[in-house]
CSV table of C-alpha atoms in Angstrom, one decimal:
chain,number,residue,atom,x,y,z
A,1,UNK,CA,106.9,-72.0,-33.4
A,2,UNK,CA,103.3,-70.7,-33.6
A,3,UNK,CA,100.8,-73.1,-33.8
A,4,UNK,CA,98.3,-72.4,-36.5
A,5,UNK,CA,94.6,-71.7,-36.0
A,6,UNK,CA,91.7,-72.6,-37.9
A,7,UNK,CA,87.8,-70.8,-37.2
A,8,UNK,CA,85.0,-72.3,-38.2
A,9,UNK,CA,82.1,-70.0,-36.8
A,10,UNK,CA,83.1,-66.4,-36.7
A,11,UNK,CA,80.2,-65.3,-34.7
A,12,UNK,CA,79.2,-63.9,-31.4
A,13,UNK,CA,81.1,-66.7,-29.8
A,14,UNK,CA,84.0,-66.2,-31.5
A,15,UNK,CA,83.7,-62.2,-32.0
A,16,UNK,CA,83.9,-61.6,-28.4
A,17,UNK,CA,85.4,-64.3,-25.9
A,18,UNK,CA,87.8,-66.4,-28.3
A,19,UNK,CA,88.9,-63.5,-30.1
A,20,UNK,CA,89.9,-61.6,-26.9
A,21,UNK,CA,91.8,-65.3,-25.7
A,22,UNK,CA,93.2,-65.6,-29.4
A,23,UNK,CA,94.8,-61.8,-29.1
A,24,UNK,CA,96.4,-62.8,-25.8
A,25,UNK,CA,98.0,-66.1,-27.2
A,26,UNK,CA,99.0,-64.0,-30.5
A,27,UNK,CA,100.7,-61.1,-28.3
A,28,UNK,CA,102.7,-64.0,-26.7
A,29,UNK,CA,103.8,-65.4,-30.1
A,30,UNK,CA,102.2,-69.0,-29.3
A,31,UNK,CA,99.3,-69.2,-32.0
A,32,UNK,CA,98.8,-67.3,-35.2
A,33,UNK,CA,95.0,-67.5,-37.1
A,34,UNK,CA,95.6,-69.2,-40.5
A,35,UNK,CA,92.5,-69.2,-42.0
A,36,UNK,CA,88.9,-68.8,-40.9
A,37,UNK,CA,85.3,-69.4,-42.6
A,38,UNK,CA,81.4,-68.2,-41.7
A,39,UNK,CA,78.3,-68.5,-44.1
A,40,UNK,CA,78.2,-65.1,-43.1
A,41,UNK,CA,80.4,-62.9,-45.9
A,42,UNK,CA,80.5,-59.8,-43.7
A,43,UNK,CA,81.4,-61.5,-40.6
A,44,UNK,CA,84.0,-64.0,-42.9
A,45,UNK,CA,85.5,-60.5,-44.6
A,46,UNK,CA,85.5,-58.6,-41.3
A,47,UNK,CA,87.5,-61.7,-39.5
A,48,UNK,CA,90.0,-62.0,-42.4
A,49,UNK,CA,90.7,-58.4,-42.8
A,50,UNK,CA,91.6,-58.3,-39.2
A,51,UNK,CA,94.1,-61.6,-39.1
A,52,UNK,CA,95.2,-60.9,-43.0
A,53,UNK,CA,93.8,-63.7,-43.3
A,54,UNK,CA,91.8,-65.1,-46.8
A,55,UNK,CA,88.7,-64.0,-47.3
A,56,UNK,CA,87.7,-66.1,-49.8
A,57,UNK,CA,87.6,-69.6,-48.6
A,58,UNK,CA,84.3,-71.5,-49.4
A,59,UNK,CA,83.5,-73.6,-46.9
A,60,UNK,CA,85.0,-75.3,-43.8
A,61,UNK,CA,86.7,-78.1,-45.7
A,62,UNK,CA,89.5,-75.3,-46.6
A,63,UNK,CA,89.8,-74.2,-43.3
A,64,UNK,CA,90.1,-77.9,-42.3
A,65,UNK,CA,92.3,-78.8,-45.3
A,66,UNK,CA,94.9,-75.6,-44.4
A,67,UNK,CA,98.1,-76.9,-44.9
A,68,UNK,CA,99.3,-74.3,-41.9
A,69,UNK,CA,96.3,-75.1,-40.0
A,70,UNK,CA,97.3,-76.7,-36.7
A,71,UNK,CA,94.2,-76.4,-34.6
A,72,UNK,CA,90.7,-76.4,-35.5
A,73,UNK,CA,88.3,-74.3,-33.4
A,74,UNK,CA,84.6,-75.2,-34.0
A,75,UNK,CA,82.2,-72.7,-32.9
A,76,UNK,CA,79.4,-73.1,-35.2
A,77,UNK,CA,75.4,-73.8,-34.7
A,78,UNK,CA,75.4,-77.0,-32.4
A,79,UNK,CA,74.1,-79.4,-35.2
A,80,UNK,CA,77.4,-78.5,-37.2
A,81,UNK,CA,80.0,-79.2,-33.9
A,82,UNK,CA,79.6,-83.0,-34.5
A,83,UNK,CA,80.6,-83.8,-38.0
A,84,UNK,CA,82.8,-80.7,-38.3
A,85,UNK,CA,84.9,-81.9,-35.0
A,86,UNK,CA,85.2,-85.6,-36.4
A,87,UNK,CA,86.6,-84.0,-40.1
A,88,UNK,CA,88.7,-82.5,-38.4
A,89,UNK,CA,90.3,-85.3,-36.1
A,90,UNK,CA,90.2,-87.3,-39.6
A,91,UNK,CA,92.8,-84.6,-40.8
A,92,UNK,CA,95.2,-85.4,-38.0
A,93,UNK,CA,94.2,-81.7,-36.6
A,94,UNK,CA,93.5,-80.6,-33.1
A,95,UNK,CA,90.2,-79.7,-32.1
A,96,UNK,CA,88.4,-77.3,-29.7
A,97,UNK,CA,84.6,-77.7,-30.3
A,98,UNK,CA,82.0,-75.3,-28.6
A,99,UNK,CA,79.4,-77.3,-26.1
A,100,UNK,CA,78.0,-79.6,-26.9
A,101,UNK,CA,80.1,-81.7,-28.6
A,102,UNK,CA,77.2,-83.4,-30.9
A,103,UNK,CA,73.8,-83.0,-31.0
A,104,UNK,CA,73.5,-87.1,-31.2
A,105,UNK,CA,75.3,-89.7,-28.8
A,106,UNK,CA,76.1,-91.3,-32.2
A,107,UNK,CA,78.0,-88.6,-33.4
A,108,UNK,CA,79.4,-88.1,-29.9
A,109,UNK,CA,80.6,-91.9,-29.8
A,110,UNK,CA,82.3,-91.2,-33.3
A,111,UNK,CA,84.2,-88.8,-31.9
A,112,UNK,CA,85.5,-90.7,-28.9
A,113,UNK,CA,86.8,-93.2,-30.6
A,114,UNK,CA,88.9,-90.7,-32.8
A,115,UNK,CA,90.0,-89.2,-30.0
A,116,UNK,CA,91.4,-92.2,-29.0
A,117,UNK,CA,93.4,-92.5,-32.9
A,118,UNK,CA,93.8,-89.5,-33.9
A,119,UNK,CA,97.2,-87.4,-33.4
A,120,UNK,CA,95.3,-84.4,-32.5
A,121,UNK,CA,93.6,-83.7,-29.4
A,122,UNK,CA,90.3,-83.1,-29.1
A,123,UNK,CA,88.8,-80.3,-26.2
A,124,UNK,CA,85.4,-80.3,-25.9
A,125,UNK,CA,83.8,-76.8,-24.2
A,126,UNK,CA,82.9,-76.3,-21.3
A,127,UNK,CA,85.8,-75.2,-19.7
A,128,UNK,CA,84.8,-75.0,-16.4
A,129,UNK,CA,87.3,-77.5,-14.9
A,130,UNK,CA,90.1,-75.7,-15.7
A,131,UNK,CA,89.0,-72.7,-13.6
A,132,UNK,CA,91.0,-71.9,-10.0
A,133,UNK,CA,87.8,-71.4,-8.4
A,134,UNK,CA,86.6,-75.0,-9.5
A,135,UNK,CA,89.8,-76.7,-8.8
A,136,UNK,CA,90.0,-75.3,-5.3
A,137,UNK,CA,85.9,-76.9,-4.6
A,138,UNK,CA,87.0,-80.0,-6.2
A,139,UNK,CA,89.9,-80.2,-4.2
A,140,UNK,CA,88.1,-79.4,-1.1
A,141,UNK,CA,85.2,-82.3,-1.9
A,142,UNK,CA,88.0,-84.7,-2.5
A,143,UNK,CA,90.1,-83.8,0.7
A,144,UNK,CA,86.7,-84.5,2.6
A,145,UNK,CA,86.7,-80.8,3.6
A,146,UNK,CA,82.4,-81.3,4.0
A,147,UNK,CA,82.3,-84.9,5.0
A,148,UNK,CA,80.5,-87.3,2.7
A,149,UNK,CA,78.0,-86.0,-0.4
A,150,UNK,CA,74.8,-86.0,-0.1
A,151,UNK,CA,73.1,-83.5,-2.6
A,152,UNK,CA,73.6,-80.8,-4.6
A,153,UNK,CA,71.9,-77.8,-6.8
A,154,UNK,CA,73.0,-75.8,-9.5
A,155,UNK,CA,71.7,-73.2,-11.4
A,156,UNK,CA,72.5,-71.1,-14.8
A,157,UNK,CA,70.1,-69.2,-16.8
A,158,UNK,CA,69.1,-65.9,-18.6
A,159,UNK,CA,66.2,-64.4,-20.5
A,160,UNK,CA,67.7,-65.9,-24.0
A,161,UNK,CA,69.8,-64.7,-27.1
A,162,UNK,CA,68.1,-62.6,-29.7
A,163,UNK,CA,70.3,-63.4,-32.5
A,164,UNK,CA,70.9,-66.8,-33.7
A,165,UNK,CA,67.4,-68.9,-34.2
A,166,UNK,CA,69.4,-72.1,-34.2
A,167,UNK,CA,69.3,-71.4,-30.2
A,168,UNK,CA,65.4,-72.2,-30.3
A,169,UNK,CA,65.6,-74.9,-33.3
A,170,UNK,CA,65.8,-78.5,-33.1
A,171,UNK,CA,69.2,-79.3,-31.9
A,172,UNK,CA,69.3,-76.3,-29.8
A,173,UNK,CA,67.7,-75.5,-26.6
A,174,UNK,CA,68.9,-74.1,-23.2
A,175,UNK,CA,70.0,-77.8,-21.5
A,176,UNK,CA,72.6,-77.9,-25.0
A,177,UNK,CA,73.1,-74.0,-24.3
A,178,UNK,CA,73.5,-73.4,-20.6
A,179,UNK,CA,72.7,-76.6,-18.4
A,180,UNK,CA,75.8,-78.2,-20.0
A,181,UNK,CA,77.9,-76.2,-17.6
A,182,UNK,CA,76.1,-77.1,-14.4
A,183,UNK,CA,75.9,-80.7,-15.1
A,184,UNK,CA,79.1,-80.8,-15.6
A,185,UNK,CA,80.2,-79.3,-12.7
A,186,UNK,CA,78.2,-81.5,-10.6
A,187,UNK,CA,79.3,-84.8,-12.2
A,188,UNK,CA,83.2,-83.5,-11.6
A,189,UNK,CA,82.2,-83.6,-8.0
A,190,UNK,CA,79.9,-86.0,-8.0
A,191,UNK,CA,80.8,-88.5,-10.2
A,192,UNK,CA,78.7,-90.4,-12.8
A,193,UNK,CA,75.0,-90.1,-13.0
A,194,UNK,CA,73.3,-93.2,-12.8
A,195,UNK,CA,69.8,-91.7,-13.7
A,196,UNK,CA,68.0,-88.9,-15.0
A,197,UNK,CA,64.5,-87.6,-15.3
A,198,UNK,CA,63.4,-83.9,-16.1
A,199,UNK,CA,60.3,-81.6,-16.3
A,200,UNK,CA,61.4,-79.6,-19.7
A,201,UNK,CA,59.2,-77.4,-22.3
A,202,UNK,CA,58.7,-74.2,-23.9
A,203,UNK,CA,57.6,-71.2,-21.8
A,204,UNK,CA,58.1,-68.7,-24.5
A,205,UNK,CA,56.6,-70.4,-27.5
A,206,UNK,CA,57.1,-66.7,-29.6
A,207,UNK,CA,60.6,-64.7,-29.4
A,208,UNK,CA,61.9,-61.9,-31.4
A,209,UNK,CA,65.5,-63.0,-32.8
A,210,UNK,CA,67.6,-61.1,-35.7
A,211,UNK,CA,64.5,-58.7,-35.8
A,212,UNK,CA,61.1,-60.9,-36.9
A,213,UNK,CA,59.7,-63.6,-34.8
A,214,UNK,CA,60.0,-66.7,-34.6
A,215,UNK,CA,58.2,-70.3,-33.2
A,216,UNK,CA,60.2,-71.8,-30.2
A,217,UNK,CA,60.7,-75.3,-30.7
A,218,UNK,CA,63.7,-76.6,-28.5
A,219,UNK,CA,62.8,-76.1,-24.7
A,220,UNK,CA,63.9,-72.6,-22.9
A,221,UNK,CA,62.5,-73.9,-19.4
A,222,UNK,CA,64.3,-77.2,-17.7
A,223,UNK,CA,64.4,-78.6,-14.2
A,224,UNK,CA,66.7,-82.0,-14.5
A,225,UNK,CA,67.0,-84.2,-11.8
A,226,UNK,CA,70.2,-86.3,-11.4
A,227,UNK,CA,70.6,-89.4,-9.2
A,228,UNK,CA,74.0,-90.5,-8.8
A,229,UNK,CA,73.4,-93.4,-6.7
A,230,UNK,CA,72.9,-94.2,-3.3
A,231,UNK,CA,70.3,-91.7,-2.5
A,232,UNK,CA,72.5,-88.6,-3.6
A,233,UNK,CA,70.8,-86.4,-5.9
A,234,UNK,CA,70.9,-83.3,-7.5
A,235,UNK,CA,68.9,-80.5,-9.6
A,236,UNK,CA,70.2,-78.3,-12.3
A,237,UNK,CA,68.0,-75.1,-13.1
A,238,UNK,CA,68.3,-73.7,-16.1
A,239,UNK,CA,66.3,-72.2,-19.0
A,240,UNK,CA,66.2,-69.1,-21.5
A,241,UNK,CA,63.5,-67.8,-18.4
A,242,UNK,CA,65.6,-66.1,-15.8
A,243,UNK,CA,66.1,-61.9,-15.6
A,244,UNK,CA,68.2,-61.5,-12.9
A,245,UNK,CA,69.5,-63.8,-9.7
A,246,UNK,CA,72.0,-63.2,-7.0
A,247,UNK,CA,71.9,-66.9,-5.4
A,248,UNK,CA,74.9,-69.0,-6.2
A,249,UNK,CA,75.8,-71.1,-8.8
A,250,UNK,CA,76.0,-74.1,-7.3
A,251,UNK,CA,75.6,-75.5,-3.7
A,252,UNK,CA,77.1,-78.5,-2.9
A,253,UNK,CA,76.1,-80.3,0.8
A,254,UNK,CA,77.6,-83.2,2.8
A,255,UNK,CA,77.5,-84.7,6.0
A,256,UNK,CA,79.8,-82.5,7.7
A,257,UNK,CA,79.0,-78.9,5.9
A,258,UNK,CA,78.3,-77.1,2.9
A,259,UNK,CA,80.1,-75.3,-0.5
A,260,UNK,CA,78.9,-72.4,-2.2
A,261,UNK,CA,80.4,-71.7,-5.8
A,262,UNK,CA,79.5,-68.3,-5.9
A,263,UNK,CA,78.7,-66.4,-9.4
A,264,UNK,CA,78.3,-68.7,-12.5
A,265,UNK,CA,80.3,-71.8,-12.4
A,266,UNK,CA,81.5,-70.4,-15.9
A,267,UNK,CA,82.5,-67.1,-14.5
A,268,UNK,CA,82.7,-68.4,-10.6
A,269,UNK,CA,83.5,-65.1,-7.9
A,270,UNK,CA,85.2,-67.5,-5.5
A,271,UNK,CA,83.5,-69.8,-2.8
A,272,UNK,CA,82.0,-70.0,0.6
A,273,UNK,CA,82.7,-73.0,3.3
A,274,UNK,CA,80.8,-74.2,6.1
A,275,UNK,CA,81.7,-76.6,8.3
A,276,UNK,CA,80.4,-77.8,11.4
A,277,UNK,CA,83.4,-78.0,13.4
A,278,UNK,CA,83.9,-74.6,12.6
A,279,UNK,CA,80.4,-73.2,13.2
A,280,UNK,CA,81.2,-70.4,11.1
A,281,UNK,CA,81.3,-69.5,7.2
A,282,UNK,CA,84.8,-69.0,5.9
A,283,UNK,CA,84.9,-67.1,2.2
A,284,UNK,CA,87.5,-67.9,0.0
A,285,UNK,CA,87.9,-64.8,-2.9
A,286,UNK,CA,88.3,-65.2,-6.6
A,287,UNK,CA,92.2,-65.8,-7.6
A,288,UNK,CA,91.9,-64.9,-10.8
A,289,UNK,CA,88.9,-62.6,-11.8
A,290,UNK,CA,90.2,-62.1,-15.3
A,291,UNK,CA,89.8,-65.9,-15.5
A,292,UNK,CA,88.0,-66.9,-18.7
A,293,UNK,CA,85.4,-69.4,-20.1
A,294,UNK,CA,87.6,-69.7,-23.1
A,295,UNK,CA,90.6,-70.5,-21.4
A,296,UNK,CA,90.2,-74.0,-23.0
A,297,UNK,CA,92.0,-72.9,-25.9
A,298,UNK,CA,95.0,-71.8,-23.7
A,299,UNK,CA,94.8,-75.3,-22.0
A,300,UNK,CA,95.1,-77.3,-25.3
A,301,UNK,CA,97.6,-74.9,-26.8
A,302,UNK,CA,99.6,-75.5,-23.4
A,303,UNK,CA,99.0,-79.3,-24.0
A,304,UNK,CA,100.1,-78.8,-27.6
A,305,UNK,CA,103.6,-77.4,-26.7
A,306,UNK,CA,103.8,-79.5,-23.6
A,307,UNK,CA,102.6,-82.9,-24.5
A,308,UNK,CA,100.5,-83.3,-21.2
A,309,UNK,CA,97.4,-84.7,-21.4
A,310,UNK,CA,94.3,-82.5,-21.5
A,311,UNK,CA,92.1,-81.8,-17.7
A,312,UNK,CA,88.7,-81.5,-19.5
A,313,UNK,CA,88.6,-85.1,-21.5
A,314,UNK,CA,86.0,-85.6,-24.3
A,315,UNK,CA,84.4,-88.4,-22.1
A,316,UNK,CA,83.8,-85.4,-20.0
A,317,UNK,CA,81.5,-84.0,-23.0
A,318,UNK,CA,80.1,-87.3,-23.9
A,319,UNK,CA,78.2,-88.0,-20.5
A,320,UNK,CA,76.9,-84.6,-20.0
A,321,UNK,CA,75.8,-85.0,-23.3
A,322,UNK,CA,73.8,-88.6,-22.8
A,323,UNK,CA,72.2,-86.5,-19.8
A,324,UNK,CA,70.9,-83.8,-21.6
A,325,UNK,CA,69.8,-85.9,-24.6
A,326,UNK,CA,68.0,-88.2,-21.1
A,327,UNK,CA,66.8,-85.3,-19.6
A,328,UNK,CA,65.1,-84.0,-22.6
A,329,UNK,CA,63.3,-87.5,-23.7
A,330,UNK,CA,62.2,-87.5,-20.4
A,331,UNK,CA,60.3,-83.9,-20.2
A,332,UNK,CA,58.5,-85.6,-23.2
A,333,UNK,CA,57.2,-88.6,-21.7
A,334,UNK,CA,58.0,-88.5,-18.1
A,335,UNK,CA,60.0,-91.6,-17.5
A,336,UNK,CA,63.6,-91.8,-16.0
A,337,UNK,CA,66.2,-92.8,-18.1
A,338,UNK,CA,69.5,-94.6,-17.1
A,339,UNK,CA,72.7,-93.3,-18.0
A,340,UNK,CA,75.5,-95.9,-19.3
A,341,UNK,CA,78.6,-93.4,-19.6
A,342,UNK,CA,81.3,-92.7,-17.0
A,343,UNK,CA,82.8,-89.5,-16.2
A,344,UNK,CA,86.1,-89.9,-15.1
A,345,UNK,CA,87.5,-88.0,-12.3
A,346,UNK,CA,89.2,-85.0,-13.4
A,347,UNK,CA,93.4,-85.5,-13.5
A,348,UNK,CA,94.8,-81.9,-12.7
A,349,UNK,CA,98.6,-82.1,-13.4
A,350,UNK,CA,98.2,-85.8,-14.7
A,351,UNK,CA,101.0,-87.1,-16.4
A,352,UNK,CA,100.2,-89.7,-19.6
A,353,UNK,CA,101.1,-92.6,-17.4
A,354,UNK,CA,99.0,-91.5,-14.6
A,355,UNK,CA,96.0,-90.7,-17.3
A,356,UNK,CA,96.8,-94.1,-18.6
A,357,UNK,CA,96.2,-95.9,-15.2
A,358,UNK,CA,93.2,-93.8,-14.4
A,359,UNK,CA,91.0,-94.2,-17.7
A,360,UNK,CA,92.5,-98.3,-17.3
A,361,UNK,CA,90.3,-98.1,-13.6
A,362,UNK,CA,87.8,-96.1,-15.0
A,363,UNK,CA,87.0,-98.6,-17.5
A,364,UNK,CA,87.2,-101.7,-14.9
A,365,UNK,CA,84.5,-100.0,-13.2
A,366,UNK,CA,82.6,-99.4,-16.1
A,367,UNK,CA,82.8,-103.0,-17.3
A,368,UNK,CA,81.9,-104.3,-13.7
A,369,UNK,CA,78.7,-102.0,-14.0
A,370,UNK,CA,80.1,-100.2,-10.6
């Protein structure tokens, strides 16, 4: 049976990406859209008439409230992802929410906890773990492939939307927008950060967006350093400030050689490895270039049918998230902040006792402040 989907947000997030994922999943008979919702009537109308859906629902609480609603998708303004993700778990539904997965660690704590009650699962974007590219570097770190780490930098930016002025309002920003993926990334490999500290700001204090201009107020321009104890440390570069690049997305070094994620870690072009033994780059191609930054949706779908546990875990989105919300105090007064949240190593093919017996460890070493 078809698991029923629920939209919140039927903009260019959901017009473009999770529409094209949605029509893949609907062509193999495994989700159908039940209902959907935007303040937007055009975009709501346009959505329905293309799913036969209703177009006359007034307000997310009827998508949420759906009787055939099975999975909630949340890809609203960021301020909205927190409270319309933890309705949602309340209703016993399961939840995909767009990065980030609150705009507040209070609301992000909230939603942890109902992960942990609720019957539905909860997915949090990004979706970078689940990519082949990304699973093939993890699995190269963790084999030892380039000895032990040492540091690491990352990199994602462009020159900014020009729709959408929640992207420049409080609550929005570029570290909420695009740093999310790389510090992600590097805490998979990585591990927890311990500490953060950050030059942040607004370059552009003036863009054009939907046609008149507007005031900047969330920072577009960030530099976030990460420590991640014992001298290893890492930089994430990212911003609303960047035309073009052709460097890759992240660089990962070690004691005994060197891995290059090359293209965005959200839309990685395969990787590069040095070693020293080798003396030589080797380059490893992309497996699966129609791979896609949505595929999260397929993932908990799969997780749905299967009853495996989810790869990307919401603890996953709650750390990144203390870092950003660190990171961003930090450009304002310059001090380093220290980071209390784990990130637990992702479990690829975990079963639920083997998820079990990892977030049991996890938490020892969080309780023994390790």
């Amino acid at each position: 049976m078809s698991l029923g989907l629920g939209v919140i947000g039927c903009g260019s997030v959901f017009a473009g990406p999770y529409r094209a994922m949605i029509e893949r999943l609907r062509t193999e008979g495994r989700v159908r859209v039940s209902a959907l919702y935007d303040v937007d009537d055009a975009k709501r109308r346009g959505a329905a008439a293309h799913y036969d859906a209703e177009p006359e629902l007034r307000g997310p609480d009827a998508v949420i409230g759906a009787a055939d609603v099975d999975v909630v998708l949340v890809l609203t303004s960021m301020n909205e992802h927190g409270p319309l993700a933890r309705a949602a778990l309340e209703a016993g539904k399961h939840v995909l929410v767009e990065k980030p997965m609150a705009t507040s660690l209070r609301e992000a704590a909230e939603l942890l906890e109902l992960a942990e009650t609720s019957p539905g699962l909860l997915v949090c974007a990004p979706h970078i773990l689940l990519s082949p590219t990304f699973r093939a570097v993890h699995g190269a770190v963790r084999n030892g492939r380039i000895g032990e780490l040492l540091t690491a930098r990352a990199r994602y930016g462009w020159a900014g939307p020009w729709w959408g002025e929640w992207f420049y309002a409080p609550g929005g920003g570029s570290l909420f927008d695009l740093g999310v993926y790389n510090v992600t990334s590097l805490c998979a490999v990585f591990g927890p950060a311990r500490r953060v500290t950050a030059m942040t700001g607004v370059a552009i204090p003036e863009r054009e967006v939907d046609g008149r201009p507007i005031r900047v107020e969330a920072e577009d321009n960030a530099q976030v350093l990460l420590d991640f104890g014992d001298a290893r440390f890492a930089v994430v570069t990212t911003g609303f400030t960047m035309q073009r690049y052709r460097s890759p997305a992240i660089e990962i070094y070690g004691s005994e050689g060197t891995i290059q994620l090359l293209g965005d870690d959200w839309a990685p072009e395969g990787w590069e490895l040095w070693r020293n033994d080798d003396g030589a780059w080797r380059v490893f191609p992309e497996t699966d270039p129609h791979w896609q930054w949505t595929e999260g949706l397929r993932h908990l779908v799969d997780c749905v049918e299967s009853g495996r546990p989810t790869v990307t875990r919401p603890e996953h989105a709650y750390h990144a998230l203390e870092i950003m919300l660190a990171a961003q105090a930090a450009g304002r007064d310059g001090v380093a902040r220290t980071i209390e949240s784990g990130f637990p190593d992702p479990l690829y093919d975990a079963s639920f006792s083997e998820l079990d017996a990892a977030r049991l460890a996890h938490d020892r070493r969080s309780h023994d402040g390790l």
